[in-house]
Amino acid sequence: MQVSEDQLKQVLADVFAIDVASVDDMTSVDTIKEWDSLKHLTLVLALEQRFNITLSVEQTVEILNYPLIKAVLGEHGIKFN
Protein backbone atom coordinates (compact mmCIF):
# COMPACT_ATOMS: atom_id res chain seq x y z
CA MET A 1 0.00 0.00 0.00
CA GLN A 2 1.39 3.39 -1.03
CA VAL A 3 0.50 6.24 1.32
CA SER A 4 1.60 9.79 1.99
CA GLU A 5 4.00 10.21 4.88
CA ASP A 6 1.75 13.07 5.97
CA GLN A 7 -0.87 10.48 6.94
CA LEU A 8 1.55 8.84 9.35
CA LYS A 9 2.62 12.19 10.76
CA GLN A 10 -1.03 13.08 11.32
CA VAL A 11 -1.59 9.88 13.32
CA LEU A 12 1.27 10.78 15.65
CA ALA A 13 0.10 14.38 15.91
CA ASP A 14 -3.42 13.25 16.81
CA VAL A 15 -2.31 10.69 19.39
CA PHE A 16 0.14 12.98 21.16
CA ALA A 17 -1.81 16.23 20.61
CA ILE A 18 1.17 17.93 18.98
CA ASP A 19 1.62 20.02 15.86
CA VAL A 20 1.96 17.80 12.79
CA ALA A 21 4.84 20.01 11.61
CA SER A 22 6.87 18.94 14.64
CA VAL A 23 6.81 15.26 13.64
CA ASP A 24 10.08 14.28 11.94
CA ASP A 25 12.85 11.69 12.06
CA MET A 26 13.85 12.94 15.52
CA THR A 27 10.39 12.29 16.99
CA SER A 28 10.69 9.66 19.70
CA VAL A 29 9.67 8.60 23.16
CA ASP A 30 12.55 10.80 24.34
CA THR A 31 11.41 13.98 22.54
CA ILE A 32 7.65 13.90 23.23
CA LYS A 33 6.89 14.31 26.91
CA GLU A 34 3.31 13.06 26.37
CA TRP A 35 4.63 9.70 25.09
CA ASP A 36 3.96 7.48 28.09
CA SER A 37 2.86 3.83 28.25
CA LEU A 38 -0.82 4.64 27.81
CA LYS A 39 -0.18 6.93 24.84
CA HIS A 40 2.07 4.23 23.36
CA LEU A 41 -0.84 1.77 23.40
CA THR A 42 -3.07 4.45 21.92
CA LEU A 43 -0.48 4.92 19.15
CA VAL A 44 -0.41 1.19 18.44
CA LEU A 45 -4.20 1.06 18.14
CA ALA A 46 -4.29 4.19 15.97
CA LEU A 47 -1.65 2.78 13.60
CA GLU A 48 -3.46 -0.55 13.37
CA GLN A 49 -6.76 1.15 12.64
CA ARG A 50 -5.43 3.74 10.19
CA PHE A 51 -3.32 1.30 8.15
CA ASN A 52 -5.51 -1.78 8.63
CA ILE A 53 -2.72 -3.91 10.10
CA THR A 54 -2.04 -5.90 13.26
CA LEU A 55 1.27 -5.30 14.99
CA SER A 56 3.01 -8.19 16.73
CA VAL A 57 4.05 -7.88 20.35
CA GLU A 58 7.66 -7.45 19.20
CA GLN A 59 6.69 -4.68 16.79
CA THR A 60 4.61 -2.97 19.46
CA VAL A 61 7.64 -2.80 21.74
CA GLU A 62 9.92 -1.76 18.86
CA ILE A 63 8.17 1.41 17.69
CA LEU A 64 9.85 3.96 19.94
CA ASN A 65 10.66 6.57 17.30
CA TYR A 66 9.45 7.79 13.94
CA PRO A 67 12.00 5.93 11.76
CA LEU A 68 11.23 2.65 13.56
CA ILE A 69 7.49 3.20 13.09
CA LYS A 70 8.06 3.66 9.35
CA ALA A 71 10.24 0.53 9.25
CA VAL A 72 7.64 -1.61 11.04
CA LEU A 73 4.88 -0.33 8.77
CA GLY A 74 7.14 -1.23 5.84
CA GLU A 75 7.18 -4.80 7.14
CA HIS A 76 3.42 -4.74 6.57
CA GLY A 77 3.83 -3.60 2.97
CA ILE A 78 3.16 0.08 3.61
CA LYS A 79 5.35 2.34 1.48
CA PHE A 80 5.62 6.09 1.91
CA ASN A 81 6.04 8.68 -0.85
mmCIF file of C-alpha atoms in Angstrom:
data_model
loop_
_atom_site.group_PDB
_atom_site.id
_atom_site.type_symbol
_atom_site.label_atom_id
_atom_site.label_comp_id
_atom_site.label_asym_id
_atom_site.label_seq_id
_atom_site.Cartn_x
_atom_site.Cartn_y
_atom_site.Cartn_z
ATOM 1 C CA MET A 1 0.000 0.000 0.000
ATOM 2 C CA GLN A 2 1.392 3.386 -1.034
ATOM 3 C CA VAL A 3 0.496 6.244 1.323
ATOM 4 C CA SER A 4 1.596 9.788 1.992
ATOM 5 C CA GLU A 5 4.001 10.211 4.876
ATOM 6 C CA ASP A 6 1.749 13.073 5.967
ATOM 7 C CA GLN A 7 -0.868 10.481 6.935
ATOM 8 C CA LEU A 8 1.548 8.836 9.350
ATOM 9 C CA LYS A 9 2.622 12.189 10.763
ATOM 10 C CA GLN A 10 -1.028 13.080 11.321
ATOM 11 C CA VAL A 11 -1.591 9.875 13.323
ATOM 12 C CA LEU A 12 1.266 10.779 15.649
ATOM 13 C CA ALA A 13 0.103 14.385 15.915
ATOM 14 C CA ASP A 14 -3.416 13.254 16.809
ATOM 15 C CA VAL A 15 -2.308 10.686 19.389
ATOM 16 C CA PHE A 16 0.142 12.979 21.159
ATOM 17 C CA ALA A 17 -1.809 16.231 20.611
ATOM 18 C CA ILE A 18 1.167 17.926 18.982
ATOM 19 C CA ASP A 19 1.619 20.024 15.857
ATOM 20 C CA VAL A 20 1.959 17.803 12.794
ATOM 21 C CA ALA A 21 4.839 20.011 11.609
ATOM 22 C CA SER A 22 6.867 18.939 14.644
ATOM 23 C CA VAL A 23 6.809 15.255 13.635
ATOM 24 C CA ASP A 24 10.076 14.277 11.938
ATOM 25 C CA ASP A 25 12.850 11.688 12.059
ATOM 26 C CA MET A 26 13.855 12.945 15.519
ATOM 27 C CA THR A 27 10.394 12.293 16.992
ATOM 28 C CA SER A 28 10.686 9.659 19.699
ATOM 29 C CA VAL A 29 9.673 8.597 23.162
ATOM 30 C CA ASP A 30 12.555 10.804 24.344
ATOM 31 C CA THR A 31 11.415 13.977 22.540
ATOM 32 C CA ILE A 32 7.652 13.898 23.226
ATOM 33 C CA LYS A 33 6.887 14.309 26.908
ATOM 34 C CA GLU A 34 3.309 13.056 26.367
ATOM 35 C CA TRP A 35 4.635 9.697 25.089
ATOM 36 C CA ASP A 36 3.963 7.479 28.091
ATOM 37 C CA SER A 37 2.863 3.832 28.249
ATOM 38 C CA LEU A 38 -0.823 4.635 27.811
ATOM 39 C CA LYS A 39 -0.183 6.926 24.841
ATOM 40 C CA HIS A 40 2.065 4.228 23.362
ATOM 41 C CA LEU A 41 -0.835 1.772 23.397
ATOM 42 C CA THR A 42 -3.074 4.453 21.919
ATOM 43 C CA LEU A 43 -0.484 4.918 19.153
ATOM 44 C CA VAL A 44 -0.411 1.193 18.440
ATOM 45 C CA LEU A 45 -4.200 1.060 18.141
ATOM 46 C CA ALA A 46 -4.291 4.193 15.973
ATOM 47 C CA LEU A 47 -1.655 2.785 13.599
ATOM 48 C CA GLU A 48 -3.459 -0.550 13.371
ATOM 49 C CA GLN A 49 -6.759 1.148 12.637
ATOM 50 C CA ARG A 50 -5.428 3.739 10.188
ATOM 51 C CA PHE A 51 -3.318 1.303 8.152
ATOM 52 C CA ASN A 52 -5.509 -1.783 8.628
ATOM 53 C CA ILE A 53 -2.719 -3.914 10.105
ATOM 54 C CA THR A 54 -2.036 -5.904 13.256
ATOM 55 C CA LEU A 55 1.269 -5.303 14.992
ATOM 56 C CA SER A 56 3.005 -8.189 16.731
ATOM 57 C CA VAL A 57 4.053 -7.881 20.354
ATOM 58 C CA GLU A 58 7.659 -7.455 19.199
ATOM 59 C CA GLN A 59 6.694 -4.681 16.791
ATOM 60 C CA THR A 60 4.611 -2.966 19.456
ATOM 61 C CA VAL A 61 7.645 -2.804 21.735
ATOM 62 C CA GLU A 62 9.924 -1.762 18.862
ATOM 63 C CA ILE A 63 8.169 1.411 17.691
ATOM 64 C CA LEU A 64 9.846 3.958 19.945
ATOM 65 C CA ASN A 65 10.664 6.566 17.296
ATOM 66 C CA TYR A 66 9.450 7.794 13.940
ATOM 67 C CA PRO A 67 11.999 5.927 11.758
ATOM 68 C CA LEU A 68 11.228 2.647 13.561
ATOM 69 C CA ILE A 69 7.490 3.197 13.094
ATOM 70 C CA LYS A 70 8.056 3.662 9.349
ATOM 71 C CA ALA A 71 10.242 0.534 9.252
ATOM 72 C CA VAL A 72 7.644 -1.606 11.042
ATOM 73 C CA LEU A 73 4.881 -0.334 8.765
ATOM 74 C CA GLY A 74 7.139 -1.231 5.845
ATOM 75 C CA GLU A 75 7.185 -4.803 7.139
ATOM 76 C CA HIS A 76 3.419 -4.740 6.568
ATOM 77 C CA GLY A 77 3.828 -3.595 2.968
ATOM 78 C CA ILE A 78 3.161 0.079 3.609
ATOM 79 C CA LYS A 79 5.354 2.339 1.475
ATOM 80 C CA PHE A 80 5.615 6.093 1.905
ATOM 81 C CA ASN A 81 6.036 8.684 -0.850
#
